Structure formats: structure tokens, C-alpha cells
mmCIF file of C-alpha atoms in Angstrom:
data_model
loop_
_atom_site.group_PDB
_atom_site.id
_atom_site.type_symbol
_atom_site.label_atom_id
_atom_site.label_comp_id
_atom_site.label_asym_id
_atom_site.label_seq_id
_atom_site.Cartn_x
_atom_site.Cartn_y
_atom_site.Cartn_z
ATOM 1 C CA MET A 1 91.351 114.413 101.304
ATOM 2 C CA THR A 2 90.438 113.997 104.872
ATOM 3 C CA THR A 3 92.902 115.121 107.364
ATOM 4 C CA GLY A 4 93.774 113.067 110.421
ATOM 5 C CA PRO A 5 92.620 113.938 113.925
ATOM 6 C CA LEU A 6 95.824 115.407 114.718
ATOM 7 C CA HIS A 7 96.250 117.501 111.893
ATOM 8 C CA GLY A 8 97.866 120.776 112.979
ATOM 9 C CA VAL A 9 99.912 119.122 115.828
ATOM 10 C CA ARG A 10 103.750 119.446 115.791
ATOM 11 C CA VAL A 11 105.569 116.805 117.271
ATOM 12 C CA VAL A 12 109.644 116.870 117.956
ATOM 13 C CA GLU A 13 111.098 113.329 118.559
ATOM 14 C CA VAL A 14 114.525 112.745 120.055
ATOM 15 C CA ALA A 15 114.538 109.068 120.135
ATOM 16 C CA SER A 16 115.971 105.768 118.493
ATOM 17 C CA HIS A 17 114.894 102.224 117.917
ATOM 18 C CA VAL A 18 111.430 101.078 118.107
ATOM 19 C CA PHE A 19 109.301 102.000 121.353
ATOM 20 C CA VAL A 20 109.320 105.824 121.227
ATOM 21 C CA PRO A 21 109.654 106.214 117.526
ATOM 22 C CA MET A 22 106.876 104.085 116.786
ATOM 23 C CA ALA A 23 104.695 105.863 119.234
ATOM 24 C CA ALA A 24 105.366 109.222 116.960
ATOM 25 C CA ALA A 25 104.762 107.042 113.975
ATOM 26 C CA VAL A 26 101.292 106.522 115.247
ATOM 27 C CA LEU A 27 100.884 110.081 115.899
ATOM 28 C CA ALA A 28 102.024 110.967 112.236
ATOM 29 C CA GLU A 29 99.639 108.554 110.913
ATOM 30 C CA TRP A 30 96.958 110.292 112.827
ATOM 31 C CA GLY A 31 97.870 113.351 111.111
ATOM 32 C CA ALA A 32 100.476 114.987 113.156
ATOM 33 C CA ASP A 33 103.622 116.672 111.835
ATOM 34 C CA VAL A 34 106.472 114.554 113.208
ATOM 35 C CA VAL A 35 109.988 116.213 113.114
ATOM 36 C CA LYS A 36 112.511 113.185 113.879
ATOM 37 C CA ILE A 37 115.834 114.713 115.135
ATOM 38 C CA GLU A 38 118.793 112.532 114.096
ATOM 39 C CA HIS A 39 122.518 112.790 114.416
ATOM 40 C CA PRO A 40 123.988 114.032 111.140
ATOM 41 C CA GLY A 41 126.656 111.277 111.098
ATOM 42 C CA THR A 42 125.122 108.276 112.475
ATOM 43 C CA GLY A 43 121.183 108.899 112.223
ATOM 44 C CA ASP A 44 118.976 106.920 114.274
ATOM 45 C CA PRO A 45 121.042 103.721 115.326
ATOM 46 C CA TYR A 46 118.268 101.541 114.276
ATOM 47 C CA ARG A 47 118.952 102.173 110.723
ATOM 48 C CA GLY A 48 122.392 100.631 111.245
ATOM 49 C CA LEU A 49 120.717 97.235 112.003
ATOM 50 C CA VAL A 50 120.100 96.660 108.305
ATOM 51 C CA THR A 51 123.882 96.240 107.715
ATOM 52 C CA THR A 52 124.339 93.407 110.239
ATOM 53 C CA GLY A 53 121.760 91.510 108.604
ATOM 54 C CA LEU A 54 119.010 91.987 111.359
ATOM 55 C CA HIS A 55 116.573 93.787 109.096
ATOM 56 C CA LYS A 56 115.162 92.877 105.769
ATOM 57 C CA VAL A 57 115.851 95.097 102.850
ATOM 58 C CA HIS A 58 112.959 95.203 100.177
ATOM 59 C CA HIS A 59 113.699 97.605 97.028
ATOM 60 C CA GLY A 60 116.228 99.539 98.956
ATOM 61 C CA ALA A 61 114.222 100.120 102.083
ATOM 62 C CA ASP A 62 114.651 98.955 105.524
ATOM 63 C CA VAL A 63 111.555 97.196 106.194
ATOM 64 C CA GLN A 64 111.562 97.661 110.099
ATOM 65 C CA PHE A 65 112.881 101.153 110.161
ATOM 66 C CA GLN A 66 109.968 101.997 107.523
ATOM 67 C CA ALA A 67 107.440 100.750 110.002
ATOM 68 C CA ALA A 68 108.636 102.513 113.087
ATOM 69 C CA ASN A 69 109.241 106.017 111.152
ATOM 70 C CA ARG A 70 106.459 106.104 108.647
ATOM 71 C CA GLY A 71 105.233 109.797 107.779
ATOM 72 C CA LYS A 72 108.074 111.586 109.644
ATOM 73 C CA ARG A 73 110.414 114.419 108.387
ATOM 74 C CA SER A 74 113.987 113.822 109.509
ATOM 75 C CA VAL A 75 116.311 116.888 110.711
ATOM 76 C CA ALA A 76 119.943 116.105 111.080
ATOM 77 C CA VAL A 77 121.087 118.187 114.136
ATOM 78 C CA ASP A 78 124.060 117.488 116.460
ATOM 79 C CA LEU A 79 122.356 118.279 119.764
ATOM 80 C CA LYS A 80 125.854 118.120 121.559
ATOM 81 C CA ARG A 81 126.823 121.369 119.752
ATOM 82 C CA PRO A 82 125.503 124.772 121.284
ATOM 83 C CA GLU A 83 124.186 125.832 117.742
ATOM 84 C CA GLY A 84 122.354 122.452 117.388
ATOM 85 C CA ARG A 85 120.690 122.763 120.704
ATOM 86 C CA ARG A 86 119.625 126.339 119.867
ATOM 87 C CA LEU A 87 117.985 125.031 116.741
ATOM 88 C CA LEU A 88 116.144 122.499 119.023
ATOM 89 C CA THR A 89 115.128 125.255 121.097
ATOM 90 C CA THR A 90 113.365 127.040 117.980
ATOM 91 C CA LEU A 91 111.684 123.653 116.805
ATOM 92 C CA ASN A 92 110.230 123.283 120.519
ATOM 93 C CA ALA A 93 109.110 126.676 120.646
ATOM 94 C CA GLY A 94 106.600 125.835 117.771
ATOM 95 C CA ALA A 95 105.959 122.300 118.922
ATOM 96 C CA ASP A 96 102.937 120.667 120.702
ATOM 97 C CA VAL A 97 104.585 117.637 122.039
ATOM 98 C CA PHE A 98 108.390 116.411 122.810
ATOM 99 C CA LEU A 99 108.900 112.691 122.613
ATOM 100 C CA THR A 100 112.290 111.221 123.728
ATOM 101 C CA SER A 101 113.784 107.741 124.623
ATOM 102 C CA VAL A 102 117.015 109.258 125.853
ATOM 103 C CA ARG A 103 117.773 108.052 129.390
ATOM 104 C CA PRO A 104 117.494 110.570 132.157
ATOM 105 C CA ALA A 105 121.236 111.422 132.536
ATOM 106 C CA GLY A 106 121.678 111.818 128.932
ATOM 107 C CA ARG A 107 118.556 114.180 128.772
ATOM 108 C CA ARG A 108 120.173 116.338 131.459
ATOM 109 C CA THR A 109 123.650 116.459 129.466
ATOM 110 C CA LEU A 110 121.836 117.275 126.384
ATOM 111 C CA GLY A 111 119.482 119.970 127.898
ATOM 112 C CA ILE A 112 116.487 118.090 126.946
ATOM 113 C CA ASP A 113 115.200 116.878 130.363
ATOM 114 C CA LEU A 114 111.803 118.291 131.491
ATOM 115 C CA ALA A 115 113.392 121.556 132.711
ATOM 116 C CA GLY A 116 115.126 122.389 129.534
ATOM 117 C CA VAL A 117 112.325 121.432 127.234
ATOM 118 C CA ARG A 118 109.967 123.468 129.209
ATOM 119 C CA ALA A 119 112.285 126.302 129.115
ATOM 120 C CA ASP A 120 112.096 126.206 125.250
ATOM 121 C CA ASN A 121 108.182 125.949 125.558
ATOM 122 C CA PRO A 122 106.168 125.929 128.925
ATOM 123 C CA ALA A 123 103.074 124.619 127.241
ATOM 124 C CA ILE A 124 104.770 121.657 125.348
ATOM 125 C CA VAL A 125 103.511 118.138 126.368
ATOM 126 C CA TYR A 126 106.752 116.235 127.500
ATOM 127 C CA ALA A 127 106.454 112.403 126.843
ATOM 128 C CA SER A 128 109.225 110.026 127.674
ATOM 129 C CA GLY A 129 109.475 106.298 127.288
ATOM 130 C CA THR A 130 111.974 104.138 129.286
ATOM 131 C CA ALA A 131 112.685 100.383 129.865
ATOM 132 C CA PHE A 132 111.788 100.086 133.396
ATOM 133 C CA GLY A 133 110.052 103.375 134.390
ATOM 134 C CA ALA A 134 110.630 106.849 135.468
ATOM 135 C CA LEU A 135 111.131 106.242 139.193
ATOM 136 C CA GLY A 136 113.331 103.758 141.237
ATOM 137 C CA PRO A 137 116.604 102.309 141.281
ATOM 138 C CA ASP A 138 116.419 101.159 137.571
ATOM 139 C CA ALA A 139 115.124 104.503 136.153
ATOM 140 C CA ASP A 140 118.447 105.356 134.303
ATOM 141 C CA ARG A 141 118.999 101.824 133.071
ATOM 142 C CA GLY A 142 118.563 101.162 129.368
ATOM 143 C CA GLY A 143 116.894 98.048 127.996
ATOM 144 C CA TYR A 144 114.996 96.632 125.134
ATOM 145 C CA ASP A 145 111.480 95.058 125.103
ATOM 146 C CA ALA A 146 112.825 91.392 125.110
ATOM 147 C CA GLY A 147 114.272 92.234 128.811
ATOM 148 C CA ALA A 148 111.933 94.981 130.070
ATOM 149 C CA TYR A 149 108.558 93.920 128.409
ATOM 150 C CA TRP A 150 108.954 90.180 127.821
ATOM 151 C CA ALA A 151 111.469 88.876 130.709
ATOM 152 C CA ARG A 152 111.191 91.130 133.727
ATOM 153 C CA SER A 153 107.455 91.603 133.463
ATOM 154 C CA GLY A 154 106.828 87.866 133.815
ATOM 155 C CA MET A 155 105.422 87.230 130.315
ATOM 156 C CA GLN A 156 108.446 85.169 129.369
ATOM 157 C CA HIS A 157 107.691 82.660 132.384
ATOM 158 C CA LEU A 158 104.113 82.313 131.466
ATOM 159 C CA HIS A 159 104.906 81.424 127.826
ATOM 160 C CA ARG A 160 107.793 78.998 128.387
ATOM 161 C CA HIS A 161 107.290 75.634 127.125
ATOM 162 C CA PRO A 162 108.382 72.925 129.668
ATOM 163 C CA ALA A 163 110.022 70.701 127.098
ATOM 164 C CA GLU A 164 112.611 73.724 126.337
ATOM 165 C CA ASP A 165 115.890 74.491 128.342
ATOM 166 C CA HIS A 166 115.810 78.113 127.905
ATOM 167 C CA PRO A 167 112.960 80.512 127.537
ATOM 168 C CA ALA A 168 112.170 81.498 124.159
ATOM 169 C CA ALA A 169 112.909 85.030 122.864
ATOM 170 C CA PRO A 170 109.990 87.062 121.723
ATOM 171 C CA ARG A 171 109.514 88.195 118.082
ATOM 172 C CA THR A 172 111.209 91.372 116.968
ATOM 173 C CA ALA A 173 109.866 94.559 118.433
ATOM 174 C CA PHE A 174 107.157 92.394 120.114
ATOM 175 C CA GLY A 175 106.583 94.702 123.163
ATOM 176 C CA ASP A 176 107.638 97.945 121.439
ATOM 177 C CA VAL A 177 104.799 98.158 118.992
ATOM 178 C CA THR A 178 102.414 97.394 121.836
ATOM 179 C CA ALA A 179 103.713 99.710 124.457
ATOM 180 C CA ALA A 180 104.088 102.534 121.635
ATOM 181 C CA LEU A 181 100.208 102.707 121.506
ATOM 182 C CA SER A 182 100.080 103.657 125.077
ATOM 183 C CA ILE A 183 102.138 106.488 124.601
ATOM 184 C CA ALA A 184 100.398 107.632 121.423
ATOM 185 C CA GLY A 185 97.121 107.425 123.532
ATOM 186 C CA ALA A 186 98.447 109.310 126.364
ATOM 187 C CA VAL A 187 99.745 112.105 124.300
ATOM 188 C CA GLY A 188 96.283 112.533 122.749
ATOM 189 C CA ALA A 189 94.750 112.472 126.166
ATOM 190 C CA ALA A 190 97.338 115.141 127.216
ATOM 191 C CA LEU A 191 96.667 117.385 124.274
ATOM 192 C CA TYR A 192 92.805 117.210 125.168
ATOM 193 C CA ARG A 193 93.634 118.257 128.624
ATOM 194 C CA ARG A 194 95.589 121.136 127.493
ATOM 195 C CA ALA A 195 93.100 122.198 124.949
ATOM 196 C CA THR A 196 90.146 122.084 127.528
ATOM 197 C CA THR A 197 91.828 123.176 130.632
ATOM 198 C CA GLY A 198 95.287 125.045 129.530
ATOM 199 C CA VAL A 199 97.031 122.525 131.856
ATOM 200 C CA THR A 200 99.914 120.775 130.164
ATOM 201 C CA SER A 201 101.171 117.511 131.006
ATOM 202 C CA THR A 202 104.152 115.070 131.308
ATOM 203 C CA VAL A 203 103.691 111.566 130.204
ATOM 204 C CA ASP A 204 105.811 108.557 131.143
ATOM 205 C CA ALA A 205 105.555 105.136 129.800
ATOM 206 C CA SER A 206 107.758 102.131 130.099
ATOM 207 C CA LEU A 207 108.206 98.702 128.464
ATOM 208 C CA LEU A 208 107.961 96.970 131.986
ATOM 209 C CA ALA A 209 104.580 98.588 132.644
ATOM 210 C CA SER A 210 103.343 97.728 129.152
ATOM 211 C CA GLY A 211 104.283 94.056 129.843
ATOM 212 C CA MET A 212 102.541 93.947 133.286
ATOM 213 C CA TRP A 213 99.386 95.485 131.646
ATOM 214 C CA GLN A 214 99.608 92.827 129.045
ATOM 215 C CA ILE A 215 99.454 89.845 131.527
ATOM 216 C CA GLN A 216 97.539 91.607 134.343
ATOM 217 C CA ALA A 217 95.045 88.621 134.882
ATOM 218 C CA ASP A 218 98.068 86.251 135.498
ATOM 219 C CA LEU A 219 100.013 88.593 137.393
ATOM 220 C CA VAL A 220 97.244 89.732 139.901
ATOM 221 C CA ASN A 221 96.096 86.272 140.359
ATOM 222 C CA SER A 222 99.791 85.260 141.257
ATOM 223 C CA VAL A 223 100.187 88.175 143.890
ATOM 224 C CA ILE A 224 96.904 87.073 145.369
ATOM 225 C CA ASP A 225 98.055 83.435 145.610
ATOM 226 C CA GLY A 226 101.778 84.328 146.621
ATOM 227 C CA ARG A 227 103.045 82.164 143.610
ATOM 228 C CA SER A 228 103.117 81.994 139.848
ATOM 229 C CA PRO A 229 101.367 79.270 137.935
ATOM 230 C CA ALA A 230 103.827 76.621 136.324
ATOM 231 C CA PRO A 231 104.205 77.447 132.757
ATOM 232 C CA ALA A 232 102.762 74.085 131.865
ATOM 233 C CA ARG A 233 101.474 72.815 128.486
ATOM 234 C CA PRO A 234 97.587 72.814 128.644
ATOM 235 C CA GLU A 235 96.225 69.397 128.699
ATOM 236 C CA ARG A 236 93.833 69.183 125.960
ATOM 237 C CA HIS A 237 91.916 65.835 127.085
ATOM 238 C CA ARG A 238 91.180 67.476 130.467
ATOM 239 C CA ALA A 239 89.857 70.886 129.004
ATOM 240 C CA ALA A 240 86.881 72.334 130.895
ATOM 241 C CA ASN A 241 85.419 73.449 127.718
ATOM 242 C CA PRO A 242 86.535 71.452 124.569
ATOM 243 C CA LEU A 243 85.004 73.995 122.390
ATOM 244 C CA MET A 244 87.789 76.447 123.361
ATOM 245 C CA LEU A 245 90.721 74.591 121.619
ATOM 246 C CA PRO A 246 92.498 74.462 118.337
ATOM 247 C CA TYR A 247 91.860 71.529 116.064
ATOM 248 C CA ARG A 248 94.065 70.101 113.382
ATOM 249 C CA THR A 249 92.903 69.638 109.701
ATOM 250 C CA ALA A 250 93.659 66.973 107.158
ATOM 251 C CA ASP A 251 96.378 68.995 105.827
ATOM 252 C CA ASP A 252 98.098 70.004 109.028
ATOM 253 C CA ARG A 253 96.611 73.448 109.683
ATOM 254 C CA HIS A 254 94.350 74.499 112.628
ATOM 255 C CA ILE A 255 90.994 75.933 113.239
ATOM 256 C CA LEU A 256 90.548 77.602 116.520
ATOM 257 C CA LEU A 257 86.877 77.287 118.302
ATOM 258 C CA GLN A 258 86.097 80.024 120.879
ATOM 259 C CA LEU A 259 82.758 79.169 122.019
ATOM 260 C CA LEU A 260 82.250 81.096 125.541
ATOM 261 C CA ALA A 261 78.434 80.448 125.049
ATOM 262 C CA PRO A 262 78.904 76.557 124.242
ATOM 263 C CA ASP A 263 75.601 75.186 125.047
ATOM 264 C CA ARG A 264 73.703 77.760 122.938
ATOM 265 C CA ARG A 265 76.180 77.098 120.003
ATOM 266 C CA TRP A 266 76.553 73.211 120.272
ATOM 267 C CA PRO A 267 73.730 72.150 118.168
ATOM 268 C CA ASP A 268 74.740 74.667 115.178
ATOM 269 C CA LEU A 269 78.045 73.418 115.626
ATOM 270 C CA CYS A 270 77.333 69.900 115.208
ATOM 271 C CA ARG A 271 75.046 70.685 112.018
ATOM 272 C CA ALA A 272 78.095 72.897 110.696
ATOM 273 C CA LEU A 273 80.437 69.885 111.291
ATOM 274 C CA GLY A 274 78.063 67.418 109.368
ATOM 275 C CA GLU A 275 77.290 65.578 112.603
ATOM 276 C CA PRO A 276 73.757 66.885 113.572
ATOM 277 C CA GLU A 277 73.330 63.714 115.606
ATOM 278 C CA ALA A 278 76.031 64.617 118.030
ATOM 279 C CA ALA A 279 73.882 67.311 119.545
ATOM 280 C CA THR A 280 71.770 64.907 121.366
ATOM 281 C CA ASP A 281 74.750 62.656 122.442
ATOM 282 C CA PRO A 282 74.309 62.487 126.219
ATOM 283 C CA ARG A 283 78.158 62.582 126.614
ATOM 284 C CA PHE A 284 78.309 65.944 124.961
ATOM 285 C CA ALA A 285 74.756 67.349 125.553
ATOM 286 C CA ASP A 286 75.883 70.423 127.805
ATOM 287 C CA LEU A 287 78.978 72.023 129.244
ATOM 288 C CA GLY A 288 78.990 69.807 132.299
ATOM 289 C CA ALA A 289 78.769 66.712 130.264
ATOM 290 C CA ARG A 290 81.551 67.836 127.936
ATOM 291 C CA ALA A 291 83.624 68.534 130.782
ATOM 292 C CA ARG A 292 83.120 65.285 132.406
ATOM 293 C CA ASN A 293 83.736 63.584 129.179
ATOM 294 C CA ALA A 294 86.293 66.042 128.060
ATOM 295 C CA GLU A 295 88.620 63.240 126.676
ATOM 296 C CA ALA A 296 86.029 61.624 124.554
ATOM 297 C CA CYS A 297 84.805 64.963 123.229
ATOM 298 C CA VAL A 298 88.172 66.129 122.291
ATOM 299 C CA THR A 299 89.159 62.866 120.656
ATOM 300 C CA TRP A 300 85.796 62.959 118.662
ATOM 301 C CA LEU A 301 86.254 66.587 117.619
ATOM 302 C CA ASP A 302 89.838 65.746 116.668
ATOM 303 C CA ALA A 303 88.570 62.931 114.328
ATOM 304 C CA VAL A 304 85.969 64.981 112.731
ATOM 305 C CA PHE A 305 88.395 67.943 112.098
ATOM 306 C CA ALA A 306 91.042 65.690 110.516
ATOM 307 C CA ARG A 307 88.356 64.550 107.633
ATOM 308 C CA ARG A 308 88.766 67.892 105.815
ATOM 309 C CA THR A 309 91.373 70.406 104.811
ATOM 310 C CA PHE A 310 91.986 74.054 106.281
ATOM 311 C CA ASP A 311 90.132 75.601 103.242
ATOM 312 C CA GLU A 312 87.310 72.851 103.306
ATOM 313 C CA TRP A 313 86.578 73.755 107.004
ATOM 314 C CA ARG A 314 86.663 77.475 106.313
ATOM 315 C CA THR A 315 83.986 77.092 103.667
ATOM 316 C CA ALA A 316 82.034 74.550 105.958
ATOM 317 C CA LEU A 317 82.028 76.991 108.979
ATOM 318 C CA ALA A 318 81.631 80.162 106.946
ATOM 319 C CA ASP A 319 77.733 80.554 107.987
ATOM 320 C CA PHE A 320 78.222 79.280 111.585
ATOM 321 C CA GLU A 321 77.450 82.212 113.870
ATOM 322 C CA GLY A 322 79.638 80.802 116.706
ATOM 323 C CA GLU A 323 83.047 82.133 117.351
ATOM 324 C CA TRP A 324 85.985 80.440 115.616
ATOM 325 C CA ALA A 325 89.015 81.541 113.632
ATOM 326 C CA PRO A 326 91.268 80.035 111.040
ATOM 327 C CA ALA A 327 94.946 79.894 112.347
ATOM 328 C CA GLN A 328 96.573 81.556 109.414
ATOM 329 C CA GLN A 329 99.884 82.110 108.707
ATOM 330 C CA PRO A 330 101.218 85.674 108.570
ATOM 331 C CA HIS A 331 101.919 85.763 104.717
ATOM 332 C CA GLU A 332 98.189 84.878 104.123
ATOM 333 C CA LEU A 333 96.923 88.047 105.548
ATOM 334 C CA ALA A 334 97.706 89.892 102.568
ATOM 335 C CA ALA A 335 94.741 88.038 100.650
ATOM 336 C CA ASP A 336 92.293 88.026 103.681
ATOM 337 C CA PRO A 337 89.068 89.680 102.609
ATOM 338 C CA GLN A 338 88.545 91.069 105.778
ATOM 339 C CA VAL A 339 91.971 92.613 106.039
ATOM 340 C CA ARG A 340 91.357 94.100 102.607
ATOM 341 C CA ALA A 341 88.012 95.471 103.483
ATOM 342 C CA ASN A 342 89.404 97.045 106.629
ATOM 343 C CA GLY A 343 92.573 98.478 105.113
ATOM 344 C CA TYR A 344 94.541 96.852 107.726
ATOM 345 C CA LEU A 345 97.430 96.411 105.115
ATOM 346 C CA ALA A 346 98.552 99.336 102.766
ATOM 347 C CA GLU A 347 100.910 99.274 99.920
ATOM 348 C CA VAL A 348 103.235 102.354 100.757
ATOM 349 C CA ASP A 349 104.937 104.354 97.973
ATOM 350 C CA LEU A 350 108.783 104.172 98.585
ATOM 351 C CA GLY A 351 109.368 107.002 96.015
ATOM 352 C CA ASN A 352 111.546 104.848 93.824
ATOM 353 C CA GLY A 353 108.852 103.039 91.628
ATOM 354 C CA HIS A 354 108.256 100.439 94.249
ATOM 355 C CA THR A 355 105.976 99.887 97.080
ATOM 356 C CA LEU A 356 106.179 98.422 100.467
ATOM 357 C CA PRO A 357 103.299 96.567 102.442
ATOM 358 C CA MET A 358 102.677 98.104 105.848
ATOM 359 C CA VAL A 359 100.304 97.473 108.560
ATOM 360 C CA THR A 360 98.044 100.564 109.435
ATOM 361 C CA THR A 361 97.530 101.721 112.773
ATOM 362 C CA PRO A 362 94.869 99.618 114.569
ATOM 363 C CA ALA A 363 92.675 102.439 115.438
ATOM 364 C CA HIS A 364 90.941 104.065 112.439
ATOM 365 C CA PHE A 365 89.121 107.330 112.273
ATOM 366 C CA ASP A 366 86.049 108.672 110.256
ATOM 367 C CA GLY A 367 85.347 105.109 108.603
ATOM 368 C CA GLY A 368 88.510 104.140 107.098
ATOM 369 C CA PRO A 369 92.266 103.780 107.809
ATOM 370 C CA ALA A 370 94.911 106.346 107.307
ATOM 371 C CA GLN A 371 97.203 105.840 104.454
ATOM 372 C CA PRO A 372 100.899 105.469 105.711
ATOM 373 C CA SER A 373 103.761 107.158 103.962
ATOM 374 C CA ARG A 374 107.296 106.131 103.816
ATOM 375 C CA ALA A 375 109.882 106.880 106.437
ATOM 376 C CA PRO A 376 112.377 109.584 105.581
ATOM 377 C CA GLU A 377 116.188 109.360 104.741
ATOM 378 C CA THR A 378 118.584 110.902 107.545
ATOM 379 C CA GLY A 379 118.323 114.552 107.356
ATOM 380 C CA GLU A 380 116.154 114.572 104.313
ATOM 381 C CA HIS A 381 113.958 117.517 105.561
ATOM 382 C CA THR A 382 116.722 119.509 107.323
ATOM 383 C CA GLU A 383 116.835 122.416 105.015
ATOM 384 C CA THR A 384 112.856 122.488 104.606
ATOM 385 C CA VAL A 385 112.288 122.502 108.153
ATOM 386 C CA LEU A 386 114.818 125.082 108.911
ATOM 387 C CA LEU A 387 113.512 127.480 106.198
ATOM 388 C CA GLU A 388 110.085 127.058 107.668
ATOM 389 C CA LEU A 389 111.557 128.135 111.126
ATOM 390 C CA GLY A 390 112.818 131.478 109.239
ATOM 391 C CA LEU A 391 116.601 130.556 108.627
ATOM 392 C CA THR A 392 118.018 131.684 105.487
ATOM 393 C CA TRP A 393 120.324 129.854 103.185
ATOM 394 C CA ASN A 394 123.209 131.620 104.709
ATOM 395 C CA ASP A 395 122.271 130.636 107.965
ATOM 396 C CA ILE A 396 121.927 126.886 106.878
ATOM 397 C CA ALA A 397 125.408 126.990 105.075
ATOM 398 C CA GLU A 398 127.011 128.205 108.197
ATOM 399 C CA LEU A 399 125.342 125.740 110.271
ATOM 400 C CA LYS A 400 126.714 123.045 108.089
ATOM 401 C CA ASP A 401 130.182 124.534 108.259
ATOM 402 C CA ARG A 402 130.049 124.306 111.965
ATOM 403 C CA LYS A 403 128.582 120.645 111.583
ATOM 404 C CA ALA A 404 125.734 121.576 113.789
ATOM 405 C CA ILE A 405 123.534 120.070 111.008
ATOM 406 C CA GLY A 406 123.967 117.610 108.280
#
């Protein structure tokens, strides 16, 4: 079996919920050995959301926790106890990366700030994820992606429908999973720097920064203009390029046209639509004509697409070389042949006779996706990892008696 590109890298994670744990999950899927430190009594608080009905349970597994903690080993350690903190020192001494989402004040209290962790291992890559950034007046404030990534970044404003009284909330962990990739990529760059120069790095990433990165085109233009664009609903019948719009099918589905080179593709599109004569219609002959006659062009295309069903249009457009996409519903991705061919969705063995579908990390290595594995139970690997560190069973029993481990 081919090992991942980070095979041999040891990561210690002291983090909760999604943002930073998802970054560690990406590193685990790329081959790193990720040791997740959890409190013996409570574990990662994200586990508790299943009891409030916020997470779906599938064959006994918390679906959302599984995604953010795939492939890790869990060690239950109480870092507030001196014995627990000393265990972390031993773990850090043999690690390459330390990842945390604990707020700065909490890090100092636990001795897991940069100074504390570098005292354990001067060469360790230290990576932290925060809501609003490592500096400034809000550096010590907590937050989740709906606030930091979605609202404060300006993204919520851009996506607000004018007919709604209140801004919409993002989907679950919407910003966390995107922002996590920035940490994973930065850790990879830091490891490369250390390997080639011997210089170790600190990595800081935030949900706010990732949200700004996501909408940078709108944000930069807004700063230049001194005002933000109104979150207005686009007027279809005034589109500068009618071939960059979604069109409704006979069964109330949509096909999205994405023709950035519309004049080159227009004749072929007309043939695929079964309307070859439209290619020479002077109202629609080129981009300028279609823009001047946008209302007529969009109305005509609306009528054409309304004649066939979603599946019929997928067949009719299959050989069309221009850019278009079926607007799929999420459950349909499991049967999408392109998804299957690329291994974008894997079945993960839960260890109880059942499997769970899981999206693989979006960057693949060596011609194929990694195979995710399930998330651990709280403290599932405590004894295994401590034995690897050289502790004896008597040492482990004594630590349990002292409630330093679970």
C-alpha cells in the first residue's frame, strides 16, 4: 500500500470543534500520525453536539465528528494536572507539529503557548487557528465560522437576499472546512522549510482571514470604491452574457451555462440545443448582440430548456465541448460517475460492521485519493501511545489513579 506524503510526520493536536481539528484530519489523510489530546471526562466538546440533536448519528457514529477527526488517535489527558502536562511534554518532544485552537490566554494557563511548547521541542512547527487573528484587540476572543468567516468578513452581506428580513446563516461548518485547508497547506510549507533549511516556523491562521480570502475580488473592489455593492438579486434579463446563467428544465431542475468564450461556442450550443438556425439569428449572433438583446435571448433560452427534463438535457449536452454543469442535489453525488472515477467520496469502515460515506480531501497524491479511516473514541489510544513513549503498565495505572489520564 502506498503511504501518504506525510508518512513519518507526528502531529499533536490540542483543539476542539471543526476548524483546527479538520486541518489535522487533512494531515492524517495525507499520511501523518495525528495524536488528538482530549480531556478524559468530556473529550472534544464537539462530540457532545450529537446529544443535542445538532449532529446526525449513522450506525452509532456522529457523522460530523467523524469527518473532522478521521484517521487520528485519541489520547485522554488532563492538561490541567501537572502529570498530564508532563505527558504532553514527552509527546511534543517526539512530534513535528503542534496544532491548537485554544485561545491565547488558555494556552498560557496550560503552558501550551509558543514558549511552553518550544520548551518541550525547539524544532516543532507551532500552528494555531483563531477566530479573528493572532494580533489586535480581538486576538483573545473566541468565535465560530458563522461569525468570523461568514458575518465579519463581509461574505454574509454579499449573499443576503434582498427579500429576506435577516441575513441567512451558512451551512454547517461552512467556513471551518475551507479555512482548515489553509492550515494544512501552511504546515506542509513549514515542514518543507524546516527540512531544507533547518529553520522552524510558527503558523497563524484565522477564520476571518479565510473569509476575506474567499471574497477578495468583491472586498478589494469595495475598498477601492469606498462602498460595498448592494446585495441585489441579479437581473437575468439584463445579463451582459446570457450564456453565463442557470436555466430551468421541464422538471424544475437547472442546467448552468458557463461560457466565458461565448462567440466561439455559440454555434455548437445551438446545435446541442436542437436549434441550429439560432446561430445565425442577428439578435444573438455575437456577444454584443446578445447583450443588447439580453431579454429576448434569455427568454428564448428559458423556453428552449423548459422543453426537456434535467436528465434529457444532460444527455443532449453530453458531447457539447463548452462549459456547462448540471445543478445537482447533494444526495446525487454518490452516483455521479465523475465523483466515483476520482474517488471523491469514500466508504469508511466504522469498525462495527457498517460503513460511512466520507468526502476525501480535495488534493490527491500519486494518481489517487487517500482512503480515510474512522475517527477515534475518546481516549481510545491512550495506553497504546503511552506505551510507545516508554511508559509501563504500572506508570499508566498510577496516572489513571491520579486522574491525569482516562
